[in-house]
PDB file of C-alpha atoms and ligand atoms in Angstrom:
ATOM      1  CA  MET A   1      86.287  99.141  58.639  1.00 79.00           C
ATOM      2  CA  VAL A   2      82.990  98.527  57.918  1.00 87.00           C
ATOM      3  CA  ASP A   3      82.230  96.817  55.047  1.00 94.00           C
ATOM      4  CA  PRO A   4      80.752  98.041  52.312  1.00 97.00           C
ATOM      5  CA  GLU A   5      77.010  97.511  51.612  1.00 98.00           C
ATOM      6  CA  PHE A   6      77.222  96.196  47.713  1.00 98.00           C
ATOM      7  CA  ALA A   7      80.048  95.454  44.633  1.00 98.00           C
ATOM      8  CA  TRP A   8      78.838  95.010  41.113  1.00 98.00           C
ATOM      9  CA  LEU A   9      79.303  91.244  40.047  1.00 98.00           C
ATOM     10  CA  ASP A  10      78.608  90.444  36.217  1.00 97.00           C
ATOM     11  CA  GLY A  11      76.288  93.449  35.643  1.00 97.00           C
ATOM     12  CA  GLN A  12      74.785  94.139  38.803  1.00 98.00           C
ATOM     13  CA  LEU A  13      75.216  94.624  41.943  1.00 98.00           C
ATOM     14  CA  VAL A  14      75.235  92.098  44.897  1.00 98.00           C
ATOM     15  CA  PRO A  15      75.387  91.678  48.721  1.00 98.00           C
ATOM     16  CA  TRP A  16      79.150  92.951  50.213  1.00 98.00           C
ATOM     17  CA  GLY A  17      79.485  89.055  50.924  1.00 97.00           C
ATOM     18  CA  ASP A  18      78.678  87.294  47.950  1.00 97.00           C
ATOM     19  CA  ALA A  19      81.390  89.004  45.678  1.00 97.00           C
ATOM     20  CA  THR A  20      83.601  86.204  45.481  1.00 96.00           C
ATOM     21  CA  VAL A  21      86.093  83.756  42.927  1.00 94.00           C
ATOM     22  CA  HIS A  22      85.852  80.315  42.506  1.00 94.00           C
ATOM     23  CA  VAL A  23      89.119  79.368  44.188  1.00 95.00           C
ATOM     24  CA  SER A  24      90.161  77.139  40.679  1.00 95.00           C
ATOM     25  CA  SER A  25      89.609  79.818  38.652  1.00 95.00           C
ATOM     26  CA  LEU A  26      92.129  81.292  36.623  1.00 92.00           C
ATOM     27  CA  GLY A  27      92.072  84.727  37.737  1.00 93.00           C
ATOM     28  CA  PHE A  28      92.625  83.771  41.405  1.00 93.00           C
ATOM     29  CA  GLY A  29      95.336  80.856  41.014  1.00 92.00           C
ATOM     30  CA  PHE A  30      97.781  82.680  38.237  1.00 92.00           C
ATOM     31  CA  GLY A  31      96.732  85.952  39.355  1.00 91.00           C
ATOM     32  CA  LEU A  32      95.400  86.003  35.563  1.00 94.00           C
ATOM     33  CA  SER A  33      93.057  89.275  36.644  1.00 96.00           C
ATOM     34  CA  VAL A  34      93.291  92.933  34.865  1.00 98.00           C
ATOM     35  CA  PHE A  35      92.034  95.577  37.123  1.00 98.00           C
ATOM     36  CA  GLU A  36      92.580  99.806  37.780  1.00 98.00           C
ATOM     37  CA  GLY A  37      92.394 101.771  41.216  1.00 98.00           C
ATOM     38  CA  ILE A  38      90.553 104.664  41.296  1.00 98.00           C
ATOM     39  CA  ARG A  39      89.461 107.212  43.420  1.00 98.00           C
ATOM     40  CA  ALA A  40      86.471 109.432  44.578  1.00 98.00           C
ATOM     41  CA  TYR A  41      86.740 111.839  46.601  1.00 97.00           C
ATOM     42  CA  TRP A  42      84.714 113.114  49.540  1.00 95.00           C
ATOM     43  CA  ASP A  43      84.187 117.193  47.551  1.00 90.00           C
ATOM     44  CA  ASP A  44      84.910 120.225  50.261  1.00 77.00           C
ATOM     45  CA  ARG A  45      80.866 121.178  50.377  1.00 82.00           C
ATOM     46  CA  GLY A  46      79.978 117.640  51.082  1.00 79.00           C
ATOM     47  CA  SER A  47      77.349 117.062  48.626  1.00 86.00           C
ATOM     48  CA  SER A  48      79.007 114.360  46.091  1.00 94.00           C
ATOM     49  CA  LEU A  49      81.804 112.488  45.620  1.00 96.00           C
ATOM     50  CA  LEU A  50      83.775 113.500  42.517  1.00 97.00           C
ATOM     51  CA  VAL A  51      84.917 110.362  41.212  1.00 98.00           C
ATOM     52  CA  PHE A  52      88.841 111.038  39.176  1.00 98.00           C
ATOM     53  CA  ARG A  53      89.532 109.962  35.608  1.00 98.00           C
ATOM     54  CA  LEU A  54      87.377 107.388  35.622  1.00 98.00           C
ATOM     55  CA  ALA A  55      87.079 107.410  31.644  1.00 98.00           C
ATOM     56  CA  ASP A  56      90.450 107.113  31.456  1.00 98.00           C
ATOM     57  CA  HIS A  57      90.974 103.849  34.294  1.00 98.00           C
ATOM     58  CA  VAL A  58      88.737 102.212  32.492  1.00 98.00           C
ATOM     59  CA  ARG A  59      90.276 102.794  28.914  1.00 98.00           C
ATOM     60  CA  ARG A  60      93.128 101.562  30.710  1.00 98.00           C
ATOM     61  CA  LEU A  61      91.483  98.582  31.851  1.00 98.00           C
ATOM     62  CA  TYR A  62      90.772  97.613  28.292  1.00 98.00           C
ATOM     63  CA  GLN A  63      94.023  98.284  27.008  1.00 98.00           C
ATOM     64  CA  SER A  64      95.634  95.826  29.941  1.00 98.00           C
ATOM     65  CA  ALA A  65      93.313  93.049  28.580  1.00 98.00           C
ATOM     66  CA  LYS A  66      94.055  93.459  25.442  1.00 98.00           C
ATOM     67  CA  ILE A  67      97.747  93.079  26.265  1.00 98.00           C
ATOM     68  CA  TYR A  68      96.308  89.243  27.779  1.00 96.00           C
ATOM     69  CA  ARG A  69      93.917  88.661  25.173  1.00 95.00           C
ATOM     70  CA  LEU A  70      91.275  89.020  27.647  1.00 95.00           C
ATOM     71  CA  GLU A  71      87.680  89.770  26.583  1.00 93.00           C
ATOM     72  CA  VAL A  72      85.878  92.087  28.877  1.00 96.00           C
ATOM     73  CA  PRO A  73      82.157  91.096  28.920  1.00 96.00           C
ATOM     74  CA  TYR A  74      80.853  94.613  29.116  1.00 97.00           C
ATOM     75  CA  SER A  75      81.429  98.305  27.391  1.00 97.00           C
ATOM     76  CA  ARG A  76      83.276 100.780  28.440  1.00 98.00           C
ATOM     77  CA  GLY A  77      80.377 102.541  29.098  1.00 98.00           C
ATOM     78  CA  GLU A  78      78.515  99.996  31.397  1.00 98.00           C
ATOM     79  CA  LEU A  79      81.687 100.224  33.595  1.00 98.00           C
ATOM     80  CA  GLU A  80      81.587 103.671  33.945  1.00 98.00           C
ATOM     81  CA  ALA A  81      77.871 103.158  35.135  1.00 98.00           C
ATOM     82  CA  ALA A  82      79.433 100.405  37.140  1.00 98.00           C
ATOM     83  CA  VAL A  83      81.526 102.077  38.870  1.00 98.00           C
ATOM     84  CA  LEU A  84      79.111 104.834  39.700  1.00 98.00           C
ATOM     85  CA  LYS A  85      76.372 102.530  40.361  1.00 98.00           C
ATOM     86  CA  VAL A  86      78.584 100.882  43.214  1.00 98.00           C
ATOM     87  CA  LEU A  87      79.029 105.227  45.205  1.00 97.00           C
ATOM     88  CA  GLU A  88      75.174 105.371  44.800  1.00 97.00           C
ATOM     89  CA  ALA A  89      74.065 101.661  46.177  1.00 97.00           C
ATOM     90  CA  ASN A  90      76.704 101.862  49.019  1.00 97.00           C
ATOM     91  CA  SER A  91      75.413 105.837  49.689  1.00 94.00           C
ATOM     92  CA  PHE A  92      79.302 107.004  50.408  1.00 95.00           C
ATOM     93  CA  GLU A  93      79.855 109.711  52.009  1.00 93.00           C
ATOM     94  CA  GLU A  94      84.026 110.256  52.106  1.00 94.00           C
ATOM     95  CA  ASP A  95      86.735 109.072  50.307  1.00 96.00           C
ATOM     96  CA  ILE A  96      86.576 105.896  48.644  1.00 97.00           C
ATOM     97  CA  TYR A  97      88.377 103.742  46.438  1.00 98.00           C
ATOM     98  CA  LEU A  98      87.764 101.732  43.540  1.00 98.00           C
ATOM     99  CA  ARG A  99      88.648  98.470  42.481  1.00 98.00           C
ATOM    100  CA  ILE A 100      87.533  97.107  38.901  1.00 98.00           C
ATOM    101  CA  TYR A 101      88.626  93.524  37.976  1.00 98.00           C
ATOM    102  CA  ALA A 102      88.302  91.339  35.051  1.00 98.00           C
ATOM    103  CA  TYR A 103      89.348  87.860  35.350  1.00 97.00           C
ATOM    104  CA  PRO A 104      88.964  84.511  34.762  1.00 96.00           C
ATOM    105  CA  GLY A 105      86.466  82.922  37.437  1.00 95.00           C
ATOM    106  CA  SER A 106      85.587  80.057  35.680  1.00 94.00           C
ATOM    107  CA  PRO A 107      85.564  77.096  37.664  1.00 94.00           C
ATOM    108  CA  TRP A 108      88.718  74.257  36.553  1.00 93.00           C
ATOM    109  CA  GLY A 109      86.912  72.307  33.477  1.00 92.00           C
ATOM    110  CA  ALA A 110      83.679  74.281  33.524  1.00 94.00           C
ATOM    111  CA  GLU A 111      84.209  76.206  30.009  1.00 92.00           C
ATOM    112  CA  ARG A 112      86.182  79.579  30.092  1.00 89.00           C
ATOM    113  CA  SER A 113      84.404  82.686  31.000  1.00 88.00           C
ATOM    114  CA  GLU A 114      85.337  86.073  31.644  1.00 92.00           C
ATOM    115  CA  ASN A 115      84.281  87.835  35.106  1.00 97.00           C
ATOM    116  CA  VAL A 116      84.162  91.723  35.580  1.00 98.00           C
ATOM    117  CA  CYS A 117      83.779  92.850  39.549  1.00 98.00           C
ATOM    118  CA  VAL A 118      83.932  96.640  41.388  1.00 98.00           C
ATOM    119  CA  PHE A 119      84.187  97.575  44.694  1.00 98.00           C
ATOM    120  CA  GLY A 120      84.856 100.736  46.559  1.00 98.00           C
ATOM    121  CA  VAL A 121      86.028 100.358  50.588  1.00 98.00           C
ATOM    122  CA  PRO A 122      86.354 104.389  53.023  1.00 97.00           C
ATOM    123  CA  ARG A 123      90.570 105.140  52.502  1.00 96.00           C
ATOM    124  CA  PRO A 124      91.157 108.836  53.586  1.00 94.00           C
ATOM    125  CA  SER A 125      93.305 110.866  50.892  1.00 95.00           C
ATOM    126  CA  ASN A 126      96.912 110.833  51.720  1.00 89.00           C
ATOM    127  CA  LEU A 127      97.504 114.599  50.121  1.00 90.00           C
ATOM    128  CA  GLY A 128      99.321 116.602  52.054  1.00 73.00           C
ATOM    129  CA  THR A 129      99.048 114.691  55.616  1.00 80.00           C
ATOM    130  CA  ALA A 130     101.429 111.100  54.700  1.00 80.00           C
ATOM    131  CA  HIS A 131     104.765 111.876  55.185  1.00 86.00           C
ATOM    132  CA  PRO A 132     104.984 115.300  55.861  1.00 85.00           C
ATOM    133  CA  ASN A 133     108.687 115.389  55.485  1.00 89.00           C
ATOM    134  CA  GLY A 134     108.947 112.766  53.065  1.00 95.00           C
ATOM    135  CA  LEU A 135     109.594 109.300  51.892  1.00 97.00           C
ATOM    136  CA  ARG A 136     113.040 107.812  52.810  1.00 98.00           C
ATOM    137  CA  CYS A 137     113.353 105.256  50.130  1.00 98.00           C
ATOM    138  CA  ASN A 138     116.573 102.797  49.007  1.00 98.00           C
ATOM    139  CA  THR A 139     117.053 101.711  45.001  1.00 98.00           C
ATOM    140  CA  SER A 140     116.042  98.656  45.099  1.00 98.00           C
ATOM    141  CA  SER A 141     118.587  95.358  44.362  1.00 98.00           C
ATOM    142  CA  TRP A 142     115.047  93.924  43.140  1.00 98.00           C
ATOM    143  CA  ARG A 143     114.736  94.941  38.892  1.00 98.00           C
ATOM    144  CA  ARG A 144     111.687  95.894  37.419  1.00 98.00           C
ATOM    145  CA  ILE A 145     109.934  93.362  35.168  1.00 97.00           C
ATOM    146  CA  PRO A 146     110.730  94.434  32.185  1.00 97.00           C
ATOM    147  CA  ASP A 147     108.368  94.541  28.604  1.00 98.00           C
ATOM    148  CA  ASP A 148     109.548  91.543  27.076  1.00 98.00           C
ATOM    149  CA  VAL A 149     109.013  89.276  30.480  1.00 97.00           C
ATOM    150  CA  ILE A 150     105.686  90.580  31.891  1.00 97.00           C
ATOM    151  CA  PRO A 151     104.454  94.187  30.626  1.00 98.00           C
ATOM    152  CA  PRO A 152     104.481  96.331  33.638  1.00 98.00           C
ATOM    153  CA  ARG A 153     102.072  98.404  30.861  1.00 98.00           C
ATOM    154  CA  ALA A 154      99.376  96.200  31.821  1.00 98.00           C
ATOM    155  CA  LYS A 155      98.143  96.842  34.933  1.00 98.00           C
ATOM    156  CA  MET A 156      98.006  93.461  35.831  1.00 97.00           C
ATOM    157  CA  ALA A 157      97.537  91.534  39.525  1.00 96.00           C
ATOM    158  CA  GLY A 158     100.499  89.161  38.692  1.00 94.00           C
ATOM    159  CA  ASN A 159     102.447  92.078  38.600  1.00 95.00           C
ATOM    160  CA  TYR A 160     102.301  92.851  41.940  1.00 94.00           C
ATOM    161  CA  LEU A 161     104.090  89.777  43.657  1.00 93.00           C
ATOM    162  CA  GLN A 162     107.368  91.669  42.497  1.00 93.00           C
ATOM    163  CA  TYR A 163     106.260  94.588  45.722  1.00 93.00           C
ATOM    164  CA  ALA A 164     106.204  92.039  48.403  1.00 95.00           C
ATOM    165  CA  LEU A 165     109.764  91.243  47.298  1.00 97.00           C
ATOM    166  CA  ALA A 166     110.918  94.154  47.105  1.00 98.00           C
ATOM    167  CA  GLU A 167     109.024  95.863  49.945  1.00 98.00           C
ATOM    168  CA  ASN A 168     110.329  93.524  52.102  1.00 98.00           C
ATOM    169  CA  GLU A 169     114.181  94.350  51.356  1.00 98.00           C
ATOM    170  CA  SER A 170     113.158  97.979  51.884  1.00 98.00           C
ATOM    171  CA  HIS A 171     111.583  97.940  55.402  1.00 98.00           C
ATOM    172  CA  ALA A 172     114.525  95.096  56.226  1.00 98.00           C
ATOM    173  CA  GLY A 173     116.926  97.981  56.032  1.00 98.00           C
ATOM    174  CA  GLY A 174     114.418 100.538  57.540  1.00 98.00           C
ATOM    175  CA  TYR A 175     113.466 103.093  54.425  1.00 98.00           C
ATOM    176  CA  GLN A 176     109.827 103.014  53.709  1.00 98.00           C
ATOM    177  CA  GLU A 177     109.568 102.775  50.018  1.00 98.00           C
ATOM    178  CA  PRO A 178     112.190 100.933  47.036  1.00 98.00           C
ATOM    179  CA  ILE A 179     112.637 102.800  43.984  1.00 98.00           C
ATOM    180  CA  MET A 180     112.954  99.804  41.222  1.00 98.00           C
ATOM    181  CA  LEU A 181     115.720 100.249  38.391  1.00 98.00           C
ATOM    182  CA  THR A 182     114.857  98.851  35.525  1.00 98.00           C
ATOM    183  CA  THR A 183     117.005  95.540  34.061  1.00 98.00           C
ATOM    184  CA  ASP A 184     119.856  97.932  32.457  1.00 97.00           C
ATOM    185  CA  GLY A 185     119.765 100.027  35.605  1.00 98.00           C
ATOM    186  CA  LYS A 186     118.012 103.110  34.602  1.00 98.00           C
ATOM    187  CA  VAL A 187     115.134 104.176  37.071  1.00 98.00           C
ATOM    188  CA  SER A 188     112.093 102.906  36.509  1.00 98.00           C
ATOM    189  CA  GLU A 189     109.357 103.538  38.955  1.00 98.00           C
ATOM    190  CA  PRO A 190     108.894 102.126  43.303  1.00 98.00           C
ATOM    191  CA  PRO A 191     105.539 100.633  43.883  1.00 97.00           C
ATOM    192  CA  GLY A 192     102.163 101.557  42.405  1.00 97.00           C
ATOM    193  CA  ALA A 193     103.489 104.688  41.614  1.00 98.00           C
ATOM    194  CA  ASN A 194     105.530 106.510  39.563  1.00 98.00           C
ATOM    195  CA  ILE A 195     108.473 108.770  39.975  1.00 98.00           C
ATOM    196  CA  PHE A 196     109.103 112.950  39.073  1.00 98.00           C
ATOM    197  CA  LEU A 197     112.637 114.333  40.076  1.00 98.00           C
ATOM    198  CA  VAL A 198     113.129 118.274  39.744  1.00 98.00           C
ATOM    199  CA  HIS A 199     116.796 119.167  39.279  1.00 98.00           C
ATOM    200  CA  GLY A 200     117.304 122.891  38.575  1.00 97.00           C
ATOM    201  CA  ASP A 201     114.178 124.293  35.937  1.00 97.00           C
ATOM    202  CA  GLU A 202     113.354 120.503  34.697  1.00 98.00           C
ATOM    203  CA  LEU A 203     110.561 118.422  35.529  1.00 98.00           C
ATOM    204  CA  ILE A 204     111.943 114.910  35.114  1.00 98.00           C
ATOM    205  CA  THR A 205     110.017 111.737  34.846  1.00 98.00           C
ATOM    206  CA  SER A 206     110.913 107.803  33.741  1.00 98.00           C
ATOM    207  CA  THR A 207     109.924 107.087  29.413  1.00 98.00           C
ATOM    208  CA  VAL A 208     106.929 105.084  29.344  1.00 98.00           C
ATOM    209  CA  THR A 209     109.377 102.479  28.161  1.00 98.00           C
ATOM    210  CA  SER A 210     111.293 102.222  31.447  1.00 98.00           C
ATOM    211  CA  SER A 211     108.891  99.405  32.156  1.00 98.00           C
ATOM    212  CA  VAL A 212     106.656 101.721  34.095  1.00 98.00           C
ATOM    213  CA  LEU A 213     102.636 101.316  34.187  1.00 98.00           C
ATOM    214  CA  GLU A 214     101.382 104.840  32.663  1.00 98.00           C
ATOM    215  CA  GLY A 215     100.120 106.533  35.427  1.00 98.00           C
ATOM    216  CA  ILE A 216      96.979 108.538  35.050  1.00 98.00           C
ATOM    217  CA  THR A 217      98.498 110.645  38.213  1.00 98.00           C
ATOM    218  CA  ARG A 218     101.717 110.807  36.166  1.00 98.00           C
ATOM    219  CA  SER A 219     100.074 112.419  32.626  1.00 98.00           C
ATOM    220  CA  THR A 220      97.752 114.462  35.015  1.00 98.00           C
ATOM    221  CA  ILE A 221     101.179 115.831  36.718  1.00 98.00           C
ATOM    222  CA  MET A 222     102.778 116.461  33.660  1.00 98.00           C
ATOM    223  CA  THR A 223      99.644 118.274  32.747  1.00 98.00           C
ATOM    224  CA  LEU A 224      99.114 120.260  35.985  1.00 98.00           C
ATOM    225  CA  ALA A 225     103.059 121.516  35.771  1.00 98.00           C
ATOM    226  CA  ARG A 226     103.114 122.498  31.738  1.00 97.00           C
ATOM    227  CA  ASP A 227      99.535 124.144  32.517  1.00 97.00           C
ATOM    228  CA  ASN A 228     101.022 125.734  35.705  1.00 97.00           C
ATOM    229  CA  LEU A 229     104.246 126.422  36.359  1.00 96.00           C
ATOM    230  CA  GLY A 230     105.238 128.207  33.049  1.00 89.00           C
ATOM    231  CA  SER A 231     109.309 128.257  34.335  1.00 91.00           C
ATOM    232  CA  LEU A 232     109.740 124.197  34.440  1.00 97.00           C
ATOM    233  CA  ILE A 233     110.238 121.874  31.152  1.00 98.00           C
ATOM    234  CA  VAL A 234     108.476 118.536  31.856  1.00 98.00           C
ATOM    235  CA  ARG A 235     111.135 115.658  30.521  1.00 98.00           C
ATOM    236  CA  GLN A 236     110.231 112.054  29.861  1.00 98.00           C
ATOM    237  CA  ARG A 237     113.516 110.374  29.689  1.00 98.00           C
ATOM    238  CA  PRO A 238     115.787 107.962  31.547  1.00 98.00           C
ATOM    239  CA  ILE A 239     116.939 108.459  34.357  1.00 98.00           C
ATOM    240  CA  ASP A 240     120.261 107.669  36.049  1.00 98.00           C
ATOM    241  CA  ARG A 241     119.937 106.191  39.200  1.00 98.00           C
ATOM    242  CA  THR A 242     122.844 108.733  40.613  1.00 98.00           C
ATOM    243  CA  GLU A 243     120.189 112.029  39.387  1.00 98.00           C
ATOM    244  CA  LEU A 244     117.863 110.904  42.277  1.00 98.00           C
ATOM    245  CA  TYR A 245     121.376 111.281  44.339  1.00 98.00           C
ATOM    246  CA  LEU A 246     121.327 115.123  42.632  1.00 98.00           C
ATOM    247  CA  ALA A 247     118.006 115.934  42.203  1.00 98.00           C
ATOM    248  CA  ASP A 248     116.672 119.271  43.950  1.00 98.00           C
ATOM    249  CA  GLU A 249     113.358 117.552  44.618  1.00 98.00           C
ATOM    250  CA  ILE A 250     111.987 113.681  43.870  1.00 98.00           C
ATOM    251  CA  PHE A 251     108.211 113.050  44.360  1.00 98.00           C
ATOM    252  CA  ILE A 252     106.226 109.886  43.788  1.00 98.00           C
ATOM    253  CA  CYS A 253     102.430 109.800  42.292  1.00 98.00           C
ATOM    254  CA  GLY A 254      99.510 107.125  41.759  1.00 98.00           C
ATOM    255  CA  THR A 255      95.968 106.757  42.406  1.00 98.00           C
ATOM    256  CA  GLY A 256      96.675 104.699  45.815  1.00 95.00           C
ATOM    257  CA  HIS A 257      99.029 105.083  48.308  1.00 94.00           C
ATOM    258  CA  ALA A 258     101.096 107.891  46.941  1.00 96.00           C
ATOM    259  CA  GLU A 259      98.571 110.547  45.672  1.00 97.00           C
ATOM    260  CA  VAL A 260     101.670 112.767  45.818  1.00 97.00           C
ATOM    261  CA  THR A 261     103.998 112.237  48.464  1.00 97.00           C
ATOM    262  CA  PRO A 262     107.741 113.635  48.438  1.00 97.00           C
ATOM    263  CA  VAL A 263     110.766 111.881  48.834  1.00 98.00           C
ATOM    264  CA  SER A 264     113.328 112.954  51.351  1.00 97.00           C
ATOM    265  CA  SER A 265     116.805 110.828  50.819  1.00 98.00           C
ATOM    266  CA  VAL A 266     117.651 107.735  48.606  1.00 98.00           C
ATOM    267  CA  ASP A 267     119.882 105.041  49.922  1.00 98.00           C
ATOM    268  CA  GLY A 268     120.490 107.991  52.723  1.00 98.00           C
ATOM    269  CA  ILE A 269     121.324 110.225  50.477  1.00 98.00           C
ATOM    270  CA  ALA A 270     119.231 113.907  51.202  1.00 98.00           C
ATOM    271  CA  VAL A 271     117.558 114.531  48.378  1.00 98.00           C
ATOM    272  CA  GLY A 272     118.011 118.666  47.930  1.00 96.00           C
ATOM    273  CA  ASN A 273     117.746 119.917  51.567  1.00 89.00           C
ATOM    274  CA  ALA A 274     115.532 117.362  52.764  1.00 84.00           C
ATOM    275  CA  SER A 275     111.911 119.214  53.242  1.00 87.00           C
ATOM    276  CA  VAL A 276     109.676 118.603  51.078  1.00 93.00           C
ATOM    277  CA  GLY A 277     110.814 121.518  47.984  1.00 95.00           C
ATOM    278  CA  PRO A 278     108.691 124.039  46.487  1.00 96.00           C
ATOM    279  CA  VAL A 279     107.531 122.396  43.128  1.00 97.00           C
ATOM    280  CA  THR A 280     106.227 119.592  44.577  1.00 97.00           C
ATOM    281  CA  THR A 281     104.478 121.506  47.377  1.00 96.00           C
ATOM    282  CA  GLU A 282     102.348 123.760  44.805  1.00 97.00           C
ATOM    283  CA  LEU A 283     101.733 120.412  42.447  1.00 97.00           C
ATOM    284  CA  ARG A 284     100.565 118.622  45.742  1.00 97.00           C
ATOM    285  CA  THR A 285      98.196 121.422  45.595  1.00 96.00           C
ATOM    286  CA  LEU A 286      97.438 121.835  42.302  1.00 97.00           C
ATOM    287  CA  TYR A 287      96.352 118.351  42.158  1.00 97.00           C
ATOM    288  CA  SER A 288      94.770 118.508  45.640  1.00 96.00           C
ATOM    289  CA  ASP A 289      92.630 121.304  44.326  1.00 96.00           C
ATOM    290  CA  LEU A 290      91.727 119.447  40.997  1.00 96.00           C
ATOM    291  CA  VAL A 291      90.457 116.645  42.254  1.00 97.00           C
ATOM    292  CA  HIS A 292      88.161 118.245  44.833  1.00 94.00           C
ATOM    293  CA  GLY A 293      86.614 119.896  41.939  1.00 92.00           C
ATOM    294  CA  ARG A 294      87.957 123.409  42.908  1.00 92.00           C
ATOM    295  CA  GLN A 295      89.541 123.604  39.181  1.00 89.00           C
ATOM    296  CA  LYS A 296      87.010 124.390  36.467  1.00 90.00           C
ATOM    297  CA  ARG A 297      89.533 124.054  34.439  1.00 93.00           C
ATOM    298  CA  TYR A 298      89.666 120.451  34.125  1.00 94.00           C
ATOM    299  CA  SER A 299      86.780 119.787  35.088  1.00 92.00           C
ATOM    300  CA  ASP A 300      86.404 116.874  32.359  1.00 95.00           C
ATOM    301  CA  TRP A 301      88.303 114.936  34.550  1.00 97.00           C
ATOM    302  CA  VAL A 302      86.523 114.777  37.207  1.00 97.00           C
ATOM    303  CA  THR A 303      82.615 113.012  38.063  1.00 97.00           C
ATOM    304  CA  SER A 304      80.290 114.164  40.192  1.00 95.00           C
ATOM    305  CA  VAL A 305      77.326 111.695  42.255  1.00 93.00           C
ATOM    306  CA  PRO A 306      75.691 113.401  44.347  1.00 80.00           C
ATOM    307  CA  ALA A 307      75.427 112.659  47.955  1.00 76.00           C
ATOM    308  CA  PRO A 308      72.238 110.630  48.598  1.00 74.00           C
ATOM    309  CA  VAL A 309      69.635 112.316  50.254  1.00 68.00           C
ATOM    310  CA  SER A 310      69.216 112.016  53.834  1.00 62.00           C
TER     311      SER A 310
HETATM  312  N1  PMP B   1     103.006 102.284  39.019  1.00 87.89           N
HETATM  313  C1  PMP B   1     102.278 101.162  38.792  1.00 87.89           C
HETATM  314  C2  PMP B   1     102.890  99.695  39.211  1.00 87.89           C
HETATM  315  C3  PMP B   1     101.058 101.668  39.580  1.00 87.89           C
HETATM  316  O1  PMP B   1     100.343 100.179  40.563  1.00 87.89           O
HETATM  317  C4  PMP B   1      99.983 102.127  39.749  1.00 87.89           C
HETATM  318  C5  PMP B   1      99.031 102.575  40.605  1.00 87.89           C
HETATM  319  N2  PMP B   1      97.596 102.558  39.395  1.00 87.89           N
HETATM  320  C6  PMP B   1     100.944 103.039  38.590  1.00 87.89           C
HETATM  321  C7  PMP B   1     102.095 103.448  38.074  1.00 87.89           C
HETATM  322  C8  PMP B   1     100.145 104.973  39.224  1.00 87.89           C
HETATM  323  O2  PMP B   1      99.636 105.215  37.984  1.00 87.89           O
HETATM  324  P1  PMP B   1      97.925 105.548  38.436  1.00 87.89           P
HETATM  325  O3  PMP B   1      98.181 107.407  38.465  1.00 87.89           O
HETATM  326  O4  PMP B   1      97.581 105.162  36.768  1.00 87.89           O
HETATM  327  O5  PMP B   1      97.639 105.404  39.270  1.00 87.89           O
END
């Protein structure tokens, strides 16, 4: 990968190599850093980047910061503008994955101050191409952190340590993705994504109190299903582990690696007939159309950054 030219650090564009953090800072040392992962899709006509639900991602960053009493020293509008500035300054012409981090970056002993950085890197969309036959998942023996231990509702760098354990266990067992349960044994979420089951005429996802991050893709999928798949009843409710074994379809969703990715088996038990189901296929197509700006109905969710004039 060719490095991007610029990142945004504390209010200005800086060369990529200068976007650094002090090794003695709390942000680095304790993973005390709230963040967001955002996608910008290169549109079909090759004329602009389309940032998906930018305002909602920035809003969630502030919610995460509020939980941890971190001061983000910029307004939401300023951070939205910073994201657009990073895209423009780098003249990207492909799918981009962006991160915003807010963290106490001051060196040990210095007066505490919060820093913010924004960067984007090329990351092709996997929609419809990754795992065409679905993921082989396991239910993890590692339980998802509960709200009264480390709240998953905050998108916090330290939360992601848990995934190293769960993913190592999953991969060592020959699976591709772990599904984590809550401490009381209900289905929570896989790493960096939320989960949906189709059972009969119901589309079911874990509740927001099931130790999940309230995914923006999750909310998008529920809207798409309600607006476009009228025969489907959308439910948020606690899900038992064995419901995974009896579902007709399962998919995971999230901004980063998942987007919308089907699951073909859980703990070696086939989901439905182990092929990608019709509801998953339809929702994935609707989602792809939406993020690529082909669904005028949801145009408020898409911010266009015109390609540089060459
Ligand atoms: N859960 C966790 C723990 C995540 O990190 C993510 C990715 N941000 C998600 C769910 C999905 O959230 P979103 O759809 O907003 O990317």
